[in-house]
């Protein structure tokens, strides 16, 4: 009897742990396979060939979501905050610089020994003259990155990359009350897209900017506007690189994101910071109540916060180029805004852009 107990106890423990291990191993292996597929697509793009659209099935998305990316992102965040010995900083950061093509000549502090941990290095500041802000155009790039898509919003659908769309309402969430978005006077019977357009003759535009790991990780105000509301969507932390964005429909609606909405001189304006794998931390400098990548959340939930109060009737004014927030590692910025019909983007899909350069103007 004693021998039977001795043999069955460890086996029971193994069977309790095995499903989780199999799930992680399978999901991780499949994620690696997708990375290889992404690499092949990038090679096709470099050769100027048309990249076929092949969307993931429901089971593929479910399998990807089974990977504990939120837990891994929190672990990565803690690892990034571990102080490195002085002698180890230069080799670690130099490897990162070589891998992702970081230009340290633009950094406010070029000495690698200055950065105590990886988190400080990721969030390094730039020299003031490294990113001149365009004064001629009305909307500038809020960050460094790659232009994935841009243009007019049509039929309440927005393109995350060419040929792959997501729902405008799913992405932004239900329309904010007129008490908080005081400028919105559209009749409630109209489509969600038309409800956002507040002035006759205007259209709704969008622009998607992908931040790679080697990019400058802070983001800034893209124009002069007033932020009146913040909506935080807890969610998955799947990769948002162009290959995955081409593969998973409504990827940005699955992932954790922070939506800032308000108005500019032409009406509605919004900036959304989308989280990704290893980017559980999204920080908005003027919003101390925001906490992203919490250990638990309700699926499909979101929480709202209004910057309009009895003491502040207008919200948070932001000047073009002003510091707005930051990511840890890389992610995606999505702009959705209202403008007159003669608004023109000065962009090409796939081009690299830097903070301060023009996106478009009237």
PDB file of C-alpha atoms in Angstrom, residues 181 183-184 196-199 202 204 224-226 261-270 336-340:
ATOM      1  CA  UNK A 181     -18.365  64.868 -25.787  1.00  0.00           C
ATOM      2  CA  UNK A 183     -19.485  69.052 -29.329  1.00  0.00           C
ATOM      3  CA  UNK A 184     -21.196  65.943 -30.765  1.00  0.00           C
ATOM      4  CA  UNK A 196     -18.705  60.905 -34.911  1.00  0.00           C
ATOM      5  CA  UNK A 197     -18.762  63.468 -37.725  1.00  0.00           C
ATOM      6  CA  UNK A 198     -19.978  66.698 -36.137  1.00  0.00           C
ATOM      7  CA  UNK A 199     -19.737  69.194 -39.007  1.00  0.00           C
ATOM      8  CA  UNK A 202     -16.548  66.674 -43.112  1.00  0.00           C
ATOM      9  CA  UNK A 204     -13.715  60.630 -41.032  1.00  0.00           C
ATOM     10  CA  UNK A 224      -3.498  71.002 -31.280  1.00  0.00           C
ATOM     11  CA  UNK A 225      -6.503  69.384 -29.602  1.00  0.00           C
ATOM     12  CA  UNK A 226      -8.320  68.883 -26.302  1.00  0.00           C
ATOM     13  CA  UNK A 261     -10.975  61.102 -27.543  1.00  0.00           C
ATOM     14  CA  UNK A 262     -11.612  64.806 -27.791  1.00  0.00           C
ATOM     15  CA  UNK A 263     -11.864  67.517 -30.387  1.00  0.00           C
ATOM     16  CA  UNK A 264      -9.712  69.768 -32.561  1.00  0.00           C
ATOM     17  CA  UNK A 265     -10.580  72.740 -34.716  1.00  0.00           C
ATOM     18  CA  UNK A 266     -12.352  70.520 -37.270  1.00  0.00           C
ATOM     19  CA  UNK A 267     -14.353  68.363 -34.829  1.00  0.00           C
ATOM     20  CA  UNK A 268     -13.820  64.833 -33.499  1.00  0.00           C
ATOM     21  CA  UNK A 269     -10.265  63.608 -32.861  1.00  0.00           C
ATOM     22  CA  UNK A 270      -8.968  60.407 -31.265  1.00  0.00           C
ATOM     23  CA  UNK A 336      -9.168  58.467 -36.182  1.00  0.00           C
ATOM     24  CA  UNK A 337     -10.319  62.017 -36.747  1.00  0.00           C
ATOM     25  CA  UNK A 338     -12.768  64.270 -38.524  1.00  0.00           C
ATOM     26  CA  UNK A 339     -11.619  66.750 -41.167  1.00  0.00           C
ATOM     27  CA  UNK A 340     -12.949  68.605 -44.235  1.00  0.00           C
TER      28      UNK A 340
END
